[in-house]
């Protein structure tokens, strides 16, 4: 039964993996809070969340849709976590980078393994499709077209063609980024961090204050992104990296 499986998982799980909130080491706690902040705050100004809010028929629908989506997200997020932990117990020494393929090899027939692979590939391709189309649409319709509509029209480039060009550009940029990243986790963390440092402040100021205008928002986005890129390229793990005075640490 499910209850028996959960009980065995908790009983046989190593003690270090049962720690949800690190509290013995301040550095580990700060790192845990940093990851939580990046993933939570970095996803707030994302386009997919904004689309779902703006598509709601009223404020109440948008509010409850976000609450229910958050609960559902956390619920389904437990599934891959449990699968990974169970794989360590069922198949000791299994490679960490191929948990699903290892489980499919051990527990599925060849026909079901093929079907499982197709399902996973479909989910991956659907996610990739949305991840490319969303930024390409924003780049074409919210930035390039308003800034250079006359220039594009003189060269017989309509909005549809510009969107297609941006899809190719975003796809190539994503490919380069994927090859430059260390692993999928670091790429995902960087993606959320980029949204947090560039979009979160303008979003919150726009929602809760009447101060500032479009120019202020653009400057905030440029400054936040620039400071973050400097830290990213020098490999700094904290603000100002190693430039803090030694007496401050």
mmCIF file with all atom_site columns, C-alpha atoms in Angstrom, residues 13-126:
data_model
loop_
_atom_site.group_PDB
_atom_site.id
_atom_site.type_symbol
_atom_site.label_atom_id
_atom_site.label_alt_id
_atom_site.label_comp_id
_atom_site.label_asym_id
_atom_site.label_entity_id
_atom_site.label_seq_id
_atom_site.pdbx_PDB_ins_code
_atom_site.Cartn_x
_atom_site.Cartn_y
_atom_site.Cartn_z
_atom_site.occupancy
_atom_site.B_iso_or_equiv
_atom_site.pdbx_formal_charge
_atom_site.auth_seq_id
_atom_site.auth_comp_id
_atom_site.auth_asym_id
_atom_site.auth_atom_id
_atom_site.pdbx_PDB_model_num
ATOM 1   C CA . UNK A 1 13  ? 16.038  6.967  4.306   1.00 0.00 ? 13  UNK A CA 1
ATOM 2   C CA . UNK A 1 14  ? 19.481  8.257  5.430   1.00 0.00 ? 14  UNK A CA 1
ATOM 3   C CA . UNK A 1 15  ? 19.323  10.686 8.324   1.00 0.00 ? 15  UNK A CA 1
ATOM 4   C CA . UNK A 1 16  ? 20.896  13.544 6.351   1.00 0.00 ? 16  UNK A CA 1
ATOM 5   C CA . UNK A 1 17  ? 18.063  13.413 3.808   1.00 0.00 ? 17  UNK A CA 1
ATOM 6   C CA . UNK A 1 18  ? 15.389  13.781 6.495   1.00 0.00 ? 18  UNK A CA 1
ATOM 7   C CA . UNK A 1 19  ? 16.522  17.316 7.336   1.00 0.00 ? 19  UNK A CA 1
ATOM 8   C CA . UNK A 1 20  ? 13.998  19.675 5.753   1.00 0.00 ? 20  UNK A CA 1
ATOM 9   C CA . UNK A 1 21  ? 15.264  22.922 7.274   1.00 0.00 ? 21  UNK A CA 1
ATOM 10  C CA . UNK A 1 22  ? 19.000  23.016 8.119   1.00 0.00 ? 22  UNK A CA 1
ATOM 11  C CA . UNK A 1 23  ? 19.498  24.557 11.541  1.00 0.00 ? 23  UNK A CA 1
ATOM 12  C CA . UNK A 1 24  ? 22.910  23.383 12.754  1.00 0.00 ? 24  UNK A CA 1
ATOM 13  C CA . UNK A 1 25  ? 24.930  25.484 10.333  1.00 0.00 ? 25  UNK A CA 1
ATOM 14  C CA . UNK A 1 26  ? 24.186  29.155 9.602   1.00 0.00 ? 26  UNK A CA 1
ATOM 15  C CA . UNK A 1 27  ? 25.825  28.987 6.163   1.00 0.00 ? 27  UNK A CA 1
ATOM 16  C CA . UNK A 1 28  ? 23.643  26.060 5.103   1.00 0.00 ? 28  UNK A CA 1
ATOM 17  C CA . UNK A 1 29  ? 20.527  27.820 6.441   1.00 0.00 ? 29  UNK A CA 1
ATOM 18  C CA . UNK A 1 30  ? 21.308  30.991 4.492   1.00 0.00 ? 30  UNK A CA 1
ATOM 19  C CA . UNK A 1 31  ? 21.931  28.921 1.359   1.00 0.00 ? 31  UNK A CA 1
ATOM 20  C CA . UNK A 1 32  ? 18.607  27.112 1.841   1.00 0.00 ? 32  UNK A CA 1
ATOM 21  C CA . UNK A 1 33  ? 16.780  30.420 2.284   1.00 0.00 ? 33  UNK A CA 1
ATOM 22  C CA . UNK A 1 34  ? 18.523  31.766 -0.804  1.00 0.00 ? 34  UNK A CA 1
ATOM 23  C CA . UNK A 1 35  ? 17.351  28.858 -2.957  1.00 0.00 ? 35  UNK A CA 1
ATOM 24  C CA . UNK A 1 36  ? 13.816  29.220 -1.579  1.00 0.00 ? 36  UNK A CA 1
ATOM 25  C CA . UNK A 1 37  ? 13.788  32.958 -2.269  1.00 0.00 ? 37  UNK A CA 1
ATOM 26  C CA . UNK A 1 38  ? 15.081  32.578 -5.818  1.00 0.00 ? 38  UNK A CA 1
ATOM 27  C CA . UNK A 1 39  ? 12.568  29.881 -6.726  1.00 0.00 ? 39  UNK A CA 1
ATOM 28  C CA . UNK A 1 40  ? 9.597   31.579 -5.034  1.00 0.00 ? 40  UNK A CA 1
ATOM 29  C CA . UNK A 1 41  ? 10.235  35.256 -5.778  1.00 0.00 ? 41  UNK A CA 1
ATOM 30  C CA . UNK A 1 42  ? 11.797  34.639 -9.175  1.00 0.00 ? 42  UNK A CA 1
ATOM 31  C CA . UNK A 1 43  ? 8.650   32.939 -10.424 1.00 0.00 ? 43  UNK A CA 1
ATOM 32  C CA . UNK A 1 44  ? 6.285   35.758 -9.370  1.00 0.00 ? 44  UNK A CA 1
ATOM 33  C CA . UNK A 1 45  ? 6.927   38.055 -12.362 1.00 0.00 ? 45  UNK A CA 1
ATOM 34  C CA . UNK A 1 46  ? 7.018   35.199 -14.883 1.00 0.00 ? 46  UNK A CA 1
ATOM 35  C CA . UNK A 1 47  ? 4.929   35.550 -18.016 1.00 0.00 ? 47  UNK A CA 1
ATOM 36  C CA . UNK A 1 48  ? 3.064   32.260 -17.637 1.00 0.00 ? 48  UNK A CA 1
ATOM 37  C CA . UNK A 1 49  ? 1.797   33.308 -14.194 1.00 0.00 ? 49  UNK A CA 1
ATOM 38  C CA . UNK A 1 50  ? 0.790   36.749 -15.498 1.00 0.00 ? 50  UNK A CA 1
ATOM 39  C CA . UNK A 1 51  ? -1.093  35.195 -18.411 1.00 0.00 ? 51  UNK A CA 1
ATOM 40  C CA . UNK A 1 52  ? -3.155  33.033 -16.084 1.00 0.00 ? 52  UNK A CA 1
ATOM 41  C CA . UNK A 1 53  ? -3.945  35.991 -13.835 1.00 0.00 ? 53  UNK A CA 1
ATOM 42  C CA . UNK A 1 54  ? -4.968  38.304 -16.677 1.00 0.00 ? 54  UNK A CA 1
ATOM 43  C CA . UNK A 1 55  ? -7.039  35.553 -18.306 1.00 0.00 ? 55  UNK A CA 1
ATOM 44  C CA . UNK A 1 56  ? -9.239  35.211 -15.185 1.00 0.00 ? 56  UNK A CA 1
ATOM 45  C CA . UNK A 1 57  ? -12.705 36.732 -15.350 1.00 0.00 ? 57  UNK A CA 1
ATOM 46  C CA . UNK A 1 58  ? -12.399 38.607 -12.045 1.00 0.00 ? 58  UNK A CA 1
ATOM 47  C CA . UNK A 1 59  ? -10.089 39.265 -9.101  1.00 0.00 ? 59  UNK A CA 1
ATOM 48  C CA . UNK A 1 60  ? -11.514 36.449 -6.986  1.00 0.00 ? 60  UNK A CA 1
ATOM 49  C CA . UNK A 1 61  ? -10.966 33.870 -9.717  1.00 0.00 ? 61  UNK A CA 1
ATOM 50  C CA . UNK A 1 62  ? -7.377  35.008 -10.234 1.00 0.00 ? 62  UNK A CA 1
ATOM 51  C CA . UNK A 1 63  ? -6.666  34.903 -6.499  1.00 0.00 ? 63  UNK A CA 1
ATOM 52  C CA . UNK A 1 64  ? -8.077  31.423 -5.888  1.00 0.00 ? 64  UNK A CA 1
ATOM 53  C CA . UNK A 1 65  ? -6.544  30.094 -9.087  1.00 0.00 ? 65  UNK A CA 1
ATOM 54  C CA . UNK A 1 66  ? -3.111  31.120 -7.801  1.00 0.00 ? 66  UNK A CA 1
ATOM 55  C CA . UNK A 1 67  ? -3.752  29.583 -4.362  1.00 0.00 ? 67  UNK A CA 1
ATOM 56  C CA . UNK A 1 68  ? -4.984  26.287 -5.819  1.00 0.00 ? 68  UNK A CA 1
ATOM 57  C CA . UNK A 1 69  ? -2.180  26.206 -8.374  1.00 0.00 ? 69  UNK A CA 1
ATOM 58  C CA . UNK A 1 70  ? 0.393   26.693 -5.608  1.00 0.00 ? 70  UNK A CA 1
ATOM 59  C CA . UNK A 1 71  ? -1.066  23.854 -3.539  1.00 0.00 ? 71  UNK A CA 1
ATOM 60  C CA . UNK A 1 72  ? -1.218  21.592 -6.596  1.00 0.00 ? 72  UNK A CA 1
ATOM 61  C CA . UNK A 1 73  ? 2.341   22.512 -7.535  1.00 0.00 ? 73  UNK A CA 1
ATOM 62  C CA . UNK A 1 74  ? 3.645   21.535 -4.104  1.00 0.00 ? 74  UNK A CA 1
ATOM 63  C CA . UNK A 1 75  ? 1.589   18.331 -4.114  1.00 0.00 ? 75  UNK A CA 1
ATOM 64  C CA . UNK A 1 76  ? 2.872   17.138 -7.465  1.00 0.00 ? 76  UNK A CA 1
ATOM 65  C CA . UNK A 1 77  ? 6.367   18.330 -6.554  1.00 0.00 ? 77  UNK A CA 1
ATOM 66  C CA . UNK A 1 78  ? 6.478   15.638 -3.877  1.00 0.00 ? 78  UNK A CA 1
ATOM 67  C CA . UNK A 1 79  ? 6.141   12.919 -6.547  1.00 0.00 ? 79  UNK A CA 1
ATOM 68  C CA . UNK A 1 80  ? 9.562   13.286 -8.243  1.00 0.00 ? 80  UNK A CA 1
ATOM 69  C CA . UNK A 1 81  ? 11.156  13.817 -4.834  1.00 0.00 ? 81  UNK A CA 1
ATOM 70  C CA . UNK A 1 82  ? 9.673   10.547 -3.584  1.00 0.00 ? 82  UNK A CA 1
ATOM 71  C CA . UNK A 1 83  ? 10.693  8.723  -6.762  1.00 0.00 ? 83  UNK A CA 1
ATOM 72  C CA . UNK A 1 84  ? 14.290  9.864  -6.382  1.00 0.00 ? 84  UNK A CA 1
ATOM 73  C CA . UNK A 1 85  ? 14.463  8.847  -2.726  1.00 0.00 ? 85  UNK A CA 1
ATOM 74  C CA . UNK A 1 86  ? 12.793  5.502  -3.434  1.00 0.00 ? 86  UNK A CA 1
ATOM 75  C CA . UNK A 1 87  ? 15.270  4.767  -6.216  1.00 0.00 ? 87  UNK A CA 1
ATOM 76  C CA . UNK A 1 88  ? 18.170  5.053  -3.768  1.00 0.00 ? 88  UNK A CA 1
ATOM 77  C CA . UNK A 1 89  ? 16.524  2.436  -1.556  1.00 0.00 ? 89  UNK A CA 1
ATOM 78  C CA . UNK A 1 90  ? 15.252  0.042  -4.236  1.00 0.00 ? 90  UNK A CA 1
ATOM 79  C CA . UNK A 1 91  ? 18.364  0.215  -6.431  1.00 0.00 ? 91  UNK A CA 1
ATOM 80  C CA . UNK A 1 92  ? 21.427  1.110  -4.325  1.00 0.00 ? 92  UNK A CA 1
ATOM 81  C CA . UNK A 1 93  ? 24.141  2.748  -6.354  1.00 0.00 ? 93  UNK A CA 1
ATOM 82  C CA . UNK A 1 94  ? 21.799  3.895  -9.129  1.00 0.00 ? 94  UNK A CA 1
ATOM 83  C CA . UNK A 1 95  ? 23.185  6.827  -11.150 1.00 0.00 ? 95  UNK A CA 1
ATOM 84  C CA . UNK A 1 96  ? 21.744  10.108 -9.901  1.00 0.00 ? 96  UNK A CA 1
ATOM 85  C CA . UNK A 1 97  ? 21.413  11.653 -13.364 1.00 0.00 ? 97  UNK A CA 1
ATOM 86  C CA . UNK A 1 98  ? 19.189  8.891  -14.793 1.00 0.00 ? 98  UNK A CA 1
ATOM 87  C CA . UNK A 1 99  ? 16.751  7.930  -12.046 1.00 0.00 ? 99  UNK A CA 1
ATOM 88  C CA . UNK A 1 100 ? 13.707  7.569  -14.305 1.00 0.00 ? 100 UNK A CA 1
ATOM 89  C CA . UNK A 1 101 ? 15.500  5.508  -16.949 1.00 0.00 ? 101 UNK A CA 1
ATOM 90  C CA . UNK A 1 102 ? 16.977  3.265  -14.256 1.00 0.00 ? 102 UNK A CA 1
ATOM 91  C CA . UNK A 1 103 ? 13.556  2.623  -12.702 1.00 0.00 ? 103 UNK A CA 1
ATOM 92  C CA . UNK A 1 104 ? 12.028  2.012  -16.127 1.00 0.00 ? 104 UNK A CA 1
ATOM 93  C CA . UNK A 1 105 ? 14.759  -0.507 -16.924 1.00 0.00 ? 105 UNK A CA 1
ATOM 94  C CA . UNK A 1 106 ? 14.196  -2.464 -13.712 1.00 0.00 ? 106 UNK A CA 1
ATOM 95  C CA . UNK A 1 107 ? 10.406  -2.355 -13.351 1.00 0.00 ? 107 UNK A CA 1
ATOM 96  C CA . UNK A 1 108 ? 8.856   -1.899 -16.812 1.00 0.00 ? 108 UNK A CA 1
ATOM 97  C CA . UNK A 1 109 ? 8.512   -4.267 -19.729 1.00 0.00 ? 109 UNK A CA 1
ATOM 98  C CA . UNK A 1 110 ? 10.084  -3.150 -23.045 1.00 0.00 ? 110 UNK A CA 1
ATOM 99  C CA . UNK A 1 111 ? 6.689   -2.030 -24.411 1.00 0.00 ? 111 UNK A CA 1
ATOM 100 C CA . UNK A 1 112 ? 5.840   -0.016 -21.301 1.00 0.00 ? 112 UNK A CA 1
ATOM 101 C CA . UNK A 1 113 ? 9.365   1.423  -21.229 1.00 0.00 ? 113 UNK A CA 1
ATOM 102 C CA . UNK A 1 114 ? 8.899   2.731  -24.781 1.00 0.00 ? 114 UNK A CA 1
ATOM 103 C CA . UNK A 1 115 ? 5.506   4.195  -23.864 1.00 0.00 ? 115 UNK A CA 1
ATOM 104 C CA . UNK A 1 116 ? 6.971   5.779  -20.738 1.00 0.00 ? 116 UNK A CA 1
ATOM 105 C CA . UNK A 1 117 ? 9.796   7.342  -22.769 1.00 0.00 ? 117 UNK A CA 1
ATOM 106 C CA . UNK A 1 118 ? 7.315   8.825  -25.234 1.00 0.00 ? 118 UNK A CA 1
ATOM 107 C CA . UNK A 1 119 ? 5.234   10.316 -22.418 1.00 0.00 ? 119 UNK A CA 1
ATOM 108 C CA . UNK A 1 120 ? 8.304   11.899 -20.815 1.00 0.00 ? 120 UNK A CA 1
ATOM 109 C CA . UNK A 1 121 ? 9.483   13.272 -24.169 1.00 0.00 ? 121 UNK A CA 1
ATOM 110 C CA . UNK A 1 122 ? 6.038   14.743 -24.831 1.00 0.00 ? 122 UNK A CA 1
ATOM 111 C CA . UNK A 1 123 ? 6.069   16.551 -21.493 1.00 0.00 ? 123 UNK A CA 1
ATOM 112 C CA . UNK A 1 124 ? 9.600   17.833 -22.086 1.00 0.00 ? 124 UNK A CA 1
ATOM 113 C CA . UNK A 1 125 ? 8.821   19.068 -25.606 1.00 0.00 ? 125 UNK A CA 1
ATOM 114 C CA . UNK A 1 126 ? 5.633   20.798 -24.420 1.00 0.00 ? 126 UNK A CA 1
#
